[in-house]
Coordinates of C-alpha atoms and ligand atoms in Angstrom, one line a residue:
Chain A
M27 CA -27.4 61.3 -52.9
V28 CA -28.6 62.9 -49.6
P29 CA -28.4 60.3 -46.8
Y30 CA -31.8 61.4 -45.5
S31 CA -35.4 61.0 -46.4
A32 CA -38.2 62.8 -44.7
R33 CA -40.7 60.0 -45.7
R34 CA -38.4 57.3 -44.2
Q35 CA -38.2 59.4 -41.0
L36 CA -42.0 59.6 -40.8
V37 CA -42.5 55.9 -41.4
R38 CA -39.9 55.0 -38.9
R39 CA -41.4 57.2 -36.1
A40 CA -44.9 56.0 -36.9
V41 CA -43.7 52.4 -36.6
G42 CA -42.0 53.2 -33.3
F43 CA -45.0 54.8 -31.8
G44 CA -47.3 52.1 -33.1
L45 CA -45.1 49.5 -31.4
W46 CA -45.2 51.3 -28.1
L47 CA -49.0 51.8 -28.3
G48 CA -49.6 48.1 -29.2
L49 CA -47.5 46.9 -26.3
F50 CA -49.1 49.3 -23.9
L51 CA -52.7 48.4 -24.9
A52 CA -51.9 44.7 -24.6
A53 CA -50.4 45.1 -21.2
A54 CA -53.1 47.4 -20.0
A55 CA -55.8 45.0 -21.1
L56 CA -54.1 42.4 -18.9
C57 CA -54.4 44.8 -16.0
D58 CA -58.1 45.0 -16.5
L59 CA -57.8 48.6 -17.6
S60 CA -61.0 49.4 -19.4
P61 CA -62.7 52.7 -20.2
E62 CA -65.6 51.9 -17.8
I63 CA -63.3 51.5 -14.8
L64 CA -61.5 54.7 -15.8
K65 CA -64.8 56.6 -16.0
Q66 CA -66.1 55.2 -12.8
G67 CA -62.9 56.1 -10.9
L68 CA -62.5 59.6 -12.3
G69 CA -66.2 60.2 -11.6
K70 CA -65.4 59.7 -7.9
A71 CA -62.6 62.2 -7.9
P72 CA -64.5 65.2 -6.5
Q73 CA -66.0 63.1 -3.7
F74 CA -62.6 61.6 -3.1
A75 CA -61.0 65.0 -2.7
R76 CA -63.7 66.0 -0.3
E77 CA -63.1 63.0 1.9
F78 CA -59.4 63.2 2.0
F79 CA -59.1 67.0 2.4
P80 CA -58.5 68.9 4.4
P81 CA -56.2 66.8 6.6
L82 CA -57.5 66.2 10.1
W83 CA -55.2 68.7 11.8
A84 CA -56.6 67.8 15.2
A85 CA -54.9 64.4 14.9
A86 CA -51.5 65.9 14.3
D87 CA -50.2 65.2 17.8
E88 CA -51.4 61.6 17.5
M89 CA -49.0 61.2 14.6
V90 CA -45.9 62.0 16.5
E91 CA -45.6 58.7 18.2
P92 CA -46.1 56.5 15.2
L93 CA -43.7 58.7 13.2
L94 CA -41.0 58.4 15.9
S95 CA -41.6 54.6 15.9
T96 CA -41.0 54.5 12.1
L97 CA -37.9 56.7 12.5
A98 CA -36.6 54.5 15.2
L99 CA -37.2 51.4 13.1
A100 CA -35.3 52.8 10.2
S101 CA -32.4 54.1 12.4
A102 CA -32.0 50.8 14.2
A103 CA -32.1 48.9 11.0
S104 CA -29.5 51.1 9.4
L105 CA -27.1 51.1 12.4
L106 CA -27.4 47.4 12.8
G107 CA -26.9 46.8 9.1
M108 CA -23.9 49.1 9.1
L109 CA -22.3 47.2 12.0
L110 CA -22.9 43.7 10.6
A111 CA -22.0 44.8 7.1
F112 CA -18.3 45.0 8.1
P113 CA -17.8 41.3 9.1
V114 CA -20.0 40.2 6.2
G115 CA -18.0 42.4 3.9
L116 CA -14.8 40.8 5.2
A117 CA -16.2 37.4 4.4
A118 CA -17.0 38.6 0.9
A119 CA -13.6 40.0 0.1
A120 CA -11.2 37.9 -2.0
N121 CA -8.1 39.4 -0.4
I122 CA -9.2 38.4 3.1
V123 CA -10.9 35.0 2.9
P124 CA -10.5 32.0 0.6
V125 CA -12.8 31.5 -2.4
W126 CA -14.8 28.7 -0.8
L127 CA -16.1 31.3 1.7
R128 CA -16.3 34.3 -0.5
L129 CA -18.3 32.7 -3.3
P130 CA -21.2 31.4 -1.1
V131 CA -21.3 34.7 0.8
R132 CA -21.5 36.7 -2.4
I133 CA -24.3 34.5 -3.7
L134 CA -26.2 34.8 -0.4
L135 CA -25.8 38.6 -0.5
G136 CA -27.0 38.7 -4.1
A137 CA -30.1 36.5 -3.3
E138 CA -30.7 38.8 -0.3
R139 CA -30.8 41.9 -2.5
A140 CA -33.0 40.2 -5.0
L141 CA -35.6 39.4 -2.3
P142 CA -38.1 42.3 -1.9
E143 CA -38.2 43.7 1.6
I144 CA -41.9 43.0 1.9
L145 CA -41.3 39.3 1.4
Q146 CA -38.6 39.4 4.0
L147 CA -40.9 41.1 6.4
L148 CA -43.5 38.3 5.9
F149 CA -40.8 35.8 7.0
F150 CA -39.9 37.8 10.1
V151 CA -43.6 38.3 11.0
V152 CA -44.0 34.5 11.0
A153 CA -41.1 34.3 13.5
F154 CA -41.6 37.4 15.7
G155 CA -45.2 38.4 15.0
L156 CA -46.5 41.7 13.8
G157 CA -44.8 44.9 14.9
P158 CA -41.8 47.2 14.6
F159 CA -39.3 44.5 15.6
S160 CA -40.1 42.3 12.6
G161 CA -39.9 45.4 10.4
M162 CA -36.5 46.3 11.9
C163 CA -35.2 42.8 11.2
A164 CA -36.4 42.9 7.6
L165 CA -34.8 46.2 6.9
A166 CA -31.6 45.4 8.8
F167 CA -31.3 42.3 6.6
S168 CA -31.8 44.1 3.4
S169 CA -29.4 46.8 4.5
I170 CA -26.7 44.1 5.0
G171 CA -27.5 42.8 1.5
M172 CA -26.5 46.1 0.0
L173 CA -23.9 47.4 2.5
G174 CA -22.1 44.0 2.8
K175 CA -21.6 43.9 -0.9
L176 CA -20.3 47.5 -1.0
V177 CA -18.0 46.9 1.9
G178 CA -16.7 43.7 0.3
D179 CA -15.9 45.6 -2.9
A180 CA -14.3 48.4 -0.9
I181 CA -12.1 45.9 0.9
E182 CA -11.1 44.3 -2.3
D183 CA -10.1 47.7 -3.6
A184 CA -8.2 48.6 -0.4
D185 CA -4.4 49.0 -0.6
D186 CA -2.8 45.6 0.2
K187 CA 0.6 47.2 0.7
V188 CA -0.7 49.0 3.8
L189 CA -1.9 45.7 5.2
E190 CA 1.4 43.9 4.5
S191 CA 3.4 46.7 6.1
L192 CA 1.4 46.2 9.3
K193 CA 1.7 42.5 9.1
A194 CA 5.5 43.0 9.0
T195 CA 5.4 44.8 12.4
G196 CA 4.1 41.6 14.0
A197 CA 0.5 42.7 14.2
S198 CA -2.1 40.0 14.4
F199 CA -4.7 39.4 11.8
W200 CA -7.4 41.4 13.6
Q201 CA -5.0 44.2 14.4
V202 CA -4.2 44.5 10.7
I203 CA -8.0 44.6 10.0
R204 CA -8.6 47.2 12.6
Y205 CA -5.7 49.5 11.8
G206 CA -5.0 48.9 8.1
L207 CA -8.4 48.0 6.7
L208 CA -11.1 49.7 8.8
P209 CA -9.7 53.3 8.3
Q210 CA -9.7 52.6 4.5
V211 CA -13.3 51.5 4.3
L212 CA -15.1 53.2 7.2
P213 CA -15.8 56.6 5.5
S214 CA -17.4 54.9 2.5
L215 CA -19.3 52.5 4.7
A216 CA -20.7 55.3 6.8
A217 CA -21.7 57.2 3.6
N218 CA -23.4 54.2 2.2
A219 CA -25.1 53.5 5.5
L220 CA -26.5 57.1 5.5
F221 CA -27.8 56.5 2.0
R222 CA -29.3 53.3 3.2
F223 CA -30.9 55.2 6.1
D224 CA -32.7 57.4 3.6
V225 CA -34.0 54.3 1.8
N226 CA -34.9 52.6 5.0
V227 CA -37.1 55.5 6.2
R228 CA -39.2 55.2 3.0
S229 CA -39.4 51.5 3.2
S230 CA -40.3 51.5 6.9
V231 CA -43.4 53.6 6.0
V232 CA -44.4 51.0 3.4
L233 CA -43.6 48.0 5.7
G234 CA -45.6 49.7 8.5
A235 CA -48.7 49.4 6.4
I236 CA -48.3 45.7 6.1
G237 CA -47.5 44.9 9.7
A238 CA -44.4 46.7 11.0
G239 CA -46.3 49.3 12.9
G240 CA -45.5 53.0 13.0
I241 CA -46.9 55.6 10.6
G242 CA -47.6 53.1 7.9
A243 CA -49.9 51.1 10.2
E244 CA -51.6 54.4 11.1
I245 CA -52.3 55.2 7.4
A246 CA -53.6 51.7 6.8
R247 CA -55.8 51.8 9.9
S248 CA -57.3 55.2 9.1
M249 CA -58.1 54.1 5.6
G250 CA -59.7 50.9 6.9
M251 CA -61.9 52.8 9.3
L252 CA -62.8 55.2 6.4
Q253 CA -61.2 58.1 8.3
Y254 CA -59.7 59.5 5.1
N255 CA -58.7 62.9 6.3
R256 CA -56.9 61.3 9.2
A257 CA -55.0 59.2 6.7
T258 CA -54.1 62.4 4.8
M259 CA -52.7 63.8 8.0
A260 CA -50.6 60.6 8.5
V261 CA -49.4 60.8 4.9
L262 CA -48.4 64.4 5.4
G263 CA -46.4 63.4 8.5
S264 CA -44.6 60.7 6.5
L265 CA -43.8 63.1 3.8
I266 CA -42.2 65.5 6.3
L267 CA -40.2 62.6 7.9
I268 CA -39.0 61.3 4.5
Y269 CA -38.0 64.7 3.3
A270 CA -36.1 65.4 6.6
A271 CA -34.3 62.1 6.4
E272 CA -33.3 62.7 2.8
T273 CA -32.0 66.1 3.6
V274 CA -30.0 65.1 6.7
S275 CA -28.6 62.0 5.1
G276 CA -27.5 63.9 2.0
Q277 CA -25.9 66.7 4.0
L278 CA -24.0 64.3 6.3
R279 CA -22.9 62.2 3.3
R280 CA -21.5 65.2 1.4
R281 CA -19.6 66.3 4.5
L282 CA -18.2 62.7 5.0
L283 CA -17.0 62.3 1.4
E284 CA -15.5 65.8 1.4
D285 CA -13.5 64.9 4.5
G286 CA -12.2 61.8 2.8
R287 CA -10.8 63.8 -0.1
S288 CA -8.7 66.3 2.0
Chain B
M26 CA 22.3 38.3 14.3
L27 CA 20.7 37.3 11.0
V28 CA 21.6 34.3 8.8
V29 CA 20.1 34.0 5.4
D30 CA 20.7 30.5 4.2
A31 CA 20.3 29.2 0.7
L32 CA 16.9 30.7 -0.1
T33 CA 15.3 29.4 -3.3
K34 CA 12.0 30.3 -4.8
T35 CA 10.4 29.3 -8.1
V36 CA 7.4 31.3 -9.4
P37 CA 4.5 29.8 -11.3
G38 CA 5.9 29.4 -14.8
G39 CA 9.0 27.7 -13.5
R40 CA 11.4 30.7 -13.3
R41 CA 13.8 30.6 -10.4
V42 CA 13.7 34.0 -8.9
L43 CA 15.8 33.1 -5.8
D44 CA 18.5 30.6 -6.4
G45 CA 20.4 29.9 -3.2
V46 CA 20.7 33.4 -1.7
S47 CA 22.9 33.3 1.4
F48 CA 24.5 36.0 3.5
S49 CA 24.7 36.9 7.1
V50 CA 24.5 40.1 9.1
G51 CA 26.3 40.9 12.3
A52 CA 26.0 43.6 14.9
G53 CA 26.8 47.1 13.8
E54 CA 26.5 46.4 10.1
F55 CA 24.9 48.5 7.5
V56 CA 24.4 46.1 4.6
G57 CA 23.5 47.5 1.2
I58 CA 22.0 45.1 -1.3
L59 CA 22.7 46.0 -4.9
G60 CA 21.3 44.4 -8.1
S61 CA 19.5 45.3 -11.2
S62 CA 15.7 45.4 -11.5
G63 CA 14.2 42.0 -11.0
A64 CA 17.3 40.5 -9.5
G65 CA 15.4 39.4 -6.3
K66 CA 16.3 42.1 -3.8
S67 CA 12.8 42.9 -2.6
L68 CA 11.9 39.2 -2.5
T69 CA 14.9 38.5 -0.3
L70 CA 13.8 41.2 2.1
R71 CA 10.2 39.8 2.1
A72 CA 11.6 36.4 2.8
I73 CA 13.5 37.7 5.8
S74 CA 10.4 39.0 7.4
G75 CA 8.4 35.9 6.5
L76 CA 6.1 37.6 4.0
T77 CA 6.7 35.1 1.1
E78 CA 6.6 31.4 0.8
L79 CA 9.9 29.8 -0.2
D80 CA 10.8 26.4 -1.9
S81 CA 13.7 25.9 0.4
G82 CA 16.2 27.7 2.6
E83 CA 16.1 29.2 6.0
V84 CA 16.2 32.6 7.6
R85 CA 17.5 32.5 11.2
F86 CA 17.3 35.4 13.5
A87 CA 18.6 36.1 17.0
C88 CA 15.5 36.4 19.1
E89 CA 15.0 38.4 22.3
D90 CA 16.2 35.5 24.5
G91 CA 19.4 35.2 22.5
T92 CA 18.6 31.9 20.8
M93 CA 18.4 31.7 17.0
C94 CA 14.9 31.2 15.8
C95 CA 13.9 30.1 12.3
V96 CA 11.7 32.7 10.7
T97 CA 11.0 30.5 7.7
R98 CA 9.4 27.7 9.6
A99 CA 7.7 29.9 12.2
R100 CA 3.9 30.4 12.1
G101 CA 1.3 32.3 14.1
K102 CA 2.6 33.6 17.4
A103 CA 6.2 32.7 16.9
L104 CA 6.3 34.4 13.5
R105 CA 4.7 37.5 14.9
A106 CA 7.3 37.5 17.8
A107 CA 10.1 37.4 15.2
R108 CA 8.5 40.2 13.1
R109 CA 8.2 42.4 16.1
Q110 CA 12.0 42.5 16.3
M111 CA 12.4 43.5 12.7
G112 CA 11.6 47.1 11.7
V113 CA 10.6 47.0 8.0
I114 CA 11.0 50.4 6.4
F115 CA 8.5 50.2 3.5
Q116 CA 8.1 52.9 0.9
G117 CA 6.0 55.7 2.4
L118 CA 3.1 54.7 0.2
H119 CA 2.4 51.8 2.6
L120 CA 1.1 54.2 5.3
V121 CA -2.5 54.4 6.2
K122 CA -3.4 57.6 4.4
R123 CA -6.6 58.6 6.2
M124 CA -5.0 58.4 9.6
T125 CA -2.7 61.0 11.2
V126 CA 1.1 60.9 11.1
I127 CA 1.5 60.1 14.7
E128 CA -1.1 57.3 14.5
N129 CA 0.9 55.8 11.6
V130 CA 4.1 55.9 13.7
M131 CA 2.4 54.2 16.7
M132 CA 1.2 51.4 14.5
G133 CA 4.8 50.2 14.5
R134 CA 4.2 48.7 17.9
L135 CA 0.9 47.0 17.1
G136 CA 2.6 43.6 17.6
F137 CA 3.4 44.5 21.2
I138 CA 0.0 45.5 22.4
H139 CA -2.9 43.3 23.5
P140 CA -5.5 42.7 20.7
L141 CA -8.3 43.8 23.0
R142 CA -6.6 47.1 23.8
S143 CA -6.1 47.7 20.0
W144 CA -9.9 47.6 19.6
L145 CA -10.7 49.6 22.7
Y146 CA -8.6 52.6 22.6
G147 CA -5.3 51.8 20.8
F148 CA -2.2 53.5 22.1
T149 CA -1.4 55.2 25.4
D150 CA -0.4 58.9 25.9
A151 CA 3.0 57.7 26.9
E152 CA 3.4 55.9 23.6
A153 CA 2.2 59.0 21.8
R154 CA 5.0 61.0 23.5
E155 CA 7.5 58.4 22.4
A156 CA 6.2 58.4 18.9
L157 CA 6.7 62.2 18.9
E158 CA 10.3 61.6 19.8
A159 CA 10.7 59.2 16.9
L160 CA 9.2 61.8 14.6
D161 CA 11.6 64.4 16.0
Q162 CA 14.5 62.2 15.0
V163 CA 13.4 62.4 11.3
S164 CA 12.5 66.1 11.7
M165 CA 8.8 65.5 11.3
K166 CA 7.6 66.5 14.7
P167 CA 5.8 69.6 13.6
L168 CA 3.7 67.5 11.2
A169 CA 2.6 64.9 13.7
G170 CA -1.1 65.8 13.6
R171 CA -1.4 66.0 9.9
I172 CA -3.4 63.5 7.9
T173 CA -0.8 61.2 6.3
G174 CA -2.3 61.3 2.8
S175 CA -1.5 65.0 2.5
L176 CA 2.2 64.6 2.9
S177 CA 4.8 64.7 0.2
G178 CA 6.6 61.5 -0.9
G179 CA 9.8 62.4 1.0
E180 CA 7.8 63.3 4.2
M181 CA 6.0 59.9 4.0
Q182 CA 9.3 58.2 3.7
R183 CA 10.5 59.8 6.9
V184 CA 7.3 58.8 8.7
A185 CA 7.9 55.2 7.6
I186 CA 11.3 55.4 9.1
A187 CA 9.9 56.9 12.3
R188 CA 7.5 54.0 12.5
A189 CA 10.3 51.5 12.3
I190 CA 12.4 53.5 14.9
F191 CA 9.3 53.6 17.3
Q192 CA 9.0 49.8 16.9
R193 CA 12.4 49.5 18.6
P194 CA 13.5 46.5 16.5
R195 CA 16.7 44.6 16.7
L196 CA 17.2 44.8 13.0
Y197 CA 16.0 47.2 10.3
L198 CA 15.0 46.1 6.8
A199 CA 14.5 48.8 4.2
D200 CA 13.5 48.3 0.5
E201 CA 14.7 51.2 -1.6
P202 CA 14.2 53.8 1.2
I203 CA 15.5 56.6 -1.0
A204 CA 13.9 55.6 -4.3
A205 CA 11.5 58.5 -4.6
L206 CA 13.7 61.2 -3.1
D207 CA 15.8 64.0 -4.4
P208 CA 19.5 63.8 -3.7
R209 CA 19.4 66.0 -0.6
N210 CA 16.6 64.2 1.0
A211 CA 18.2 60.9 0.1
E212 CA 21.4 61.9 1.9
A213 CA 19.3 63.0 4.9
I214 CA 17.7 59.6 5.1
L215 CA 21.0 57.8 4.8
N216 CA 22.4 60.0 7.5
L217 CA 19.6 58.8 9.6
L218 CA 20.0 55.1 8.9
Q219 CA 23.7 55.1 9.3
P220 CA 23.8 55.9 13.1
L221 CA 20.8 53.6 13.6
S222 CA 22.8 50.7 12.2
R223 CA 25.5 51.1 14.9
H224 CA 23.0 49.9 17.5
N225 CA 20.8 47.6 15.4
P226 CA 22.0 46.4 12.0
V227 CA 20.3 47.7 8.8
V228 CA 19.8 45.7 5.6
S229 CA 18.7 47.9 2.8
T230 CA 18.4 47.7 -1.0
F231 CA 19.7 50.5 -3.2
H232 CA 20.3 51.4 -6.8
Q233 CA 23.2 53.8 -6.1
P234 CA 26.6 52.1 -5.7
E235 CA 28.2 55.6 -5.1
L236 CA 25.9 55.9 -2.0
T237 CA 26.4 52.4 -0.6
R238 CA 30.2 53.1 -1.0
R239 CA 29.8 56.1 1.3
F240 CA 27.4 54.9 3.8
C241 CA 27.3 51.1 4.1
T242 CA 29.8 48.9 5.9
R243 CA 29.2 46.0 3.4
V244 CA 27.6 45.3 0.1
V245 CA 25.8 42.2 -1.1
G246 CA 25.3 42.0 -4.9
I247 CA 22.5 39.9 -6.2
R248 CA 22.1 38.9 -9.8
E249 CA 19.4 36.6 -11.2
G250 CA 18.5 35.3 -7.7
R251 CA 22.1 34.6 -6.7
V252 CA 24.6 36.4 -4.5
V253 CA 27.4 37.3 -6.8
Y254 CA 29.3 39.7 -4.5
D255 CA 29.6 39.9 -0.7
G256 CA 32.2 42.2 0.7
S257 CA 33.6 45.7 1.0
P258 CA 31.4 48.6 -0.2
E259 CA 34.5 49.8 -2.2
L260 CA 33.6 47.8 -5.4
S261 CA 35.9 47.7 -8.4
R262 CA 34.6 48.4 -11.9
S263 CA 34.7 44.7 -12.7
E264 CA 32.8 43.8 -9.5
L265 CA 30.1 46.3 -10.3
A266 CA 29.9 45.0 -13.9
G267 CA 29.5 41.5 -12.5
I268 CA 26.5 42.5 -10.3
Y269 CA 24.7 44.4 -13.0
G270 CA 25.6 42.0 -15.9
I271 CA 27.2 44.7 -18.1
R272 CA 30.6 45.1 -19.7
E273 CA 33.3 46.6 -17.6
A274 CA 33.6 49.7 -19.7
Q275 CA 30.0 50.7 -19.0
A276 CA 30.3 50.4 -15.2
V277 CA 30.5 53.6 -13.3
Ligands
ATP327 N1 4.5 36.6 -6.7 C1 5.3 36.6 -7.8 N2 4.9 35.9 -8.9 C2 5.7 35.9 -10.0 N3 6.9 36.5 -10.1 C3 7.3 37.2 -9.0 C4 6.6 37.2 -7.8 N4 7.2 38.0 -6.9 C5 8.4 38.4 -7.5 N5 8.4 37.9 -8.8 C6 9.5 38.0 -9.7 O1 10.7 37.8 -9.1 C7 11.7 38.6 -9.6 C8 12.5 39.4 -8.5 O2 11.6 40.3 -7.9 P1 12.0 41.4 -6.9 O3 10.8 42.2 -6.6 O4 12.8 40.8 -5.8 O5 13.0 42.3 -7.8 P2 14.0 43.5 -7.3 O6 15.3 43.0 -7.3 O7 13.5 44.0 -6.0 O8 13.8 44.5 -8.4 P3 13.6 46.1 -8.4 O9 15.0 46.7 -8.3 O10 13.0 46.4 -9.7 O11 12.8 46.4 -7.2 C9 11.1 39.6 -10.6 O12 11.4 39.1 -11.9 C10 9.6 39.4 -10.3 O13 8.9 39.6 -11.5
MG328 MG1 12.4 45.8 -5.5

């Protein structure tokens, strides 16, 4: 007997596709997706294109400042997150601190990562008001959530023999941390922080639109004032910024990890 | 100089891994510790530098001011002060691989420098010159600037010795300093340790009775956590057999 049947294949594929279609239609209906809305929206497409294009080139120089503000926000958040991730990572490492400290720190870090940045921003806006500072706090916090966990893992993987050999010279706890542990985890921390910087640049554009200032706010404002081609200009600026951040971060990261290997 | 007094240690599970280990070390001695695998040699060395908890027993060590201080009961500052005076020669694998050779050597003196300084800039140029001299003693001066991770096992072992020398301790402790080395390098290391021991005693574990016979001034034999031999490095066949728990005919 041949362990294959073309008809069975056909039925199986049909059932699979039918399942997907059923789920999609059900979900789409819940999203108010209806042929009318689709037709209405698509009908507007040509007008839409006319309003958004071409970008308002004349406004290009006005984009520089909000772009720099967004870049500054992302950089400050990444650098602050990198610095604070080290002590937080220490508190999250089983070979450095007792369980009663490690466990709550790990749980807090997990909760931190689970909380979307946008919600975090809303909390900081309540405290510090609208603006880049709240945005920086939100991104710094979420950077700590990720980097702190990674540093904690790296510290737990670090070579305990190295630490013990320094302890045996009479070095103090913090000297052992500085000379035995930091060199072991710093390259990976820097590489992760660079990755996080890339993420933070994207996020700071989004957060800008909901209250953290910078280029995101510029996009939102232009849209609100129906200056669509100005908004396109701002989006173009953000694209360039994001692309540049990704490239620089990737290059530096590659170099850093190559150094570590030699 | 050093008194090891009735060390006992029981590990979880109830096994006695140290069962009343006692011996003492005086000036100018090069003490070789022999014993089969698992006998408790490394543990004894760790106990001397206060790196392991004991059930009972004491390690007493002549401190800088000449008084005998008890390492076993010391904590915090006092313990660190005692550790500063003991140069532990770990296997080379304990070095910080991402840092340079000379930085690894200078770390031997971390215990002596102010914590604030160790965060600000670390070591001074004068200390670096001294570290270079220590490296010269182990013929590693030309490699001072290399990243430690790129060295061979024997080279790392010599860096570990340079670190201990640079620390300027009053006692050297070495755990199998020649374990990963070829016979020529092993002799070179022993030829380094032997003169050091004339100024500051050396206590070192070995697996080669023929080498302790040639280089050491005394041998301590440990078997199942107990000292079963303490005396001349010229061991008889039956004495060797006693340390390693084998029949006389098999002993070298
Ligand atoms: N933390 C620990 N928990 C449980 N057992 C331990 C612990 N530390 C050491 N031991 C046991 O104590 C015994 C002595 O260990 P030690 O490392 O001193 O042996 P050794 O004489 O140095 O052997 P080798 O020649 O193989 O290095 C071993 O059986 C080891 O398994
Ligand atoms: Mg051992």
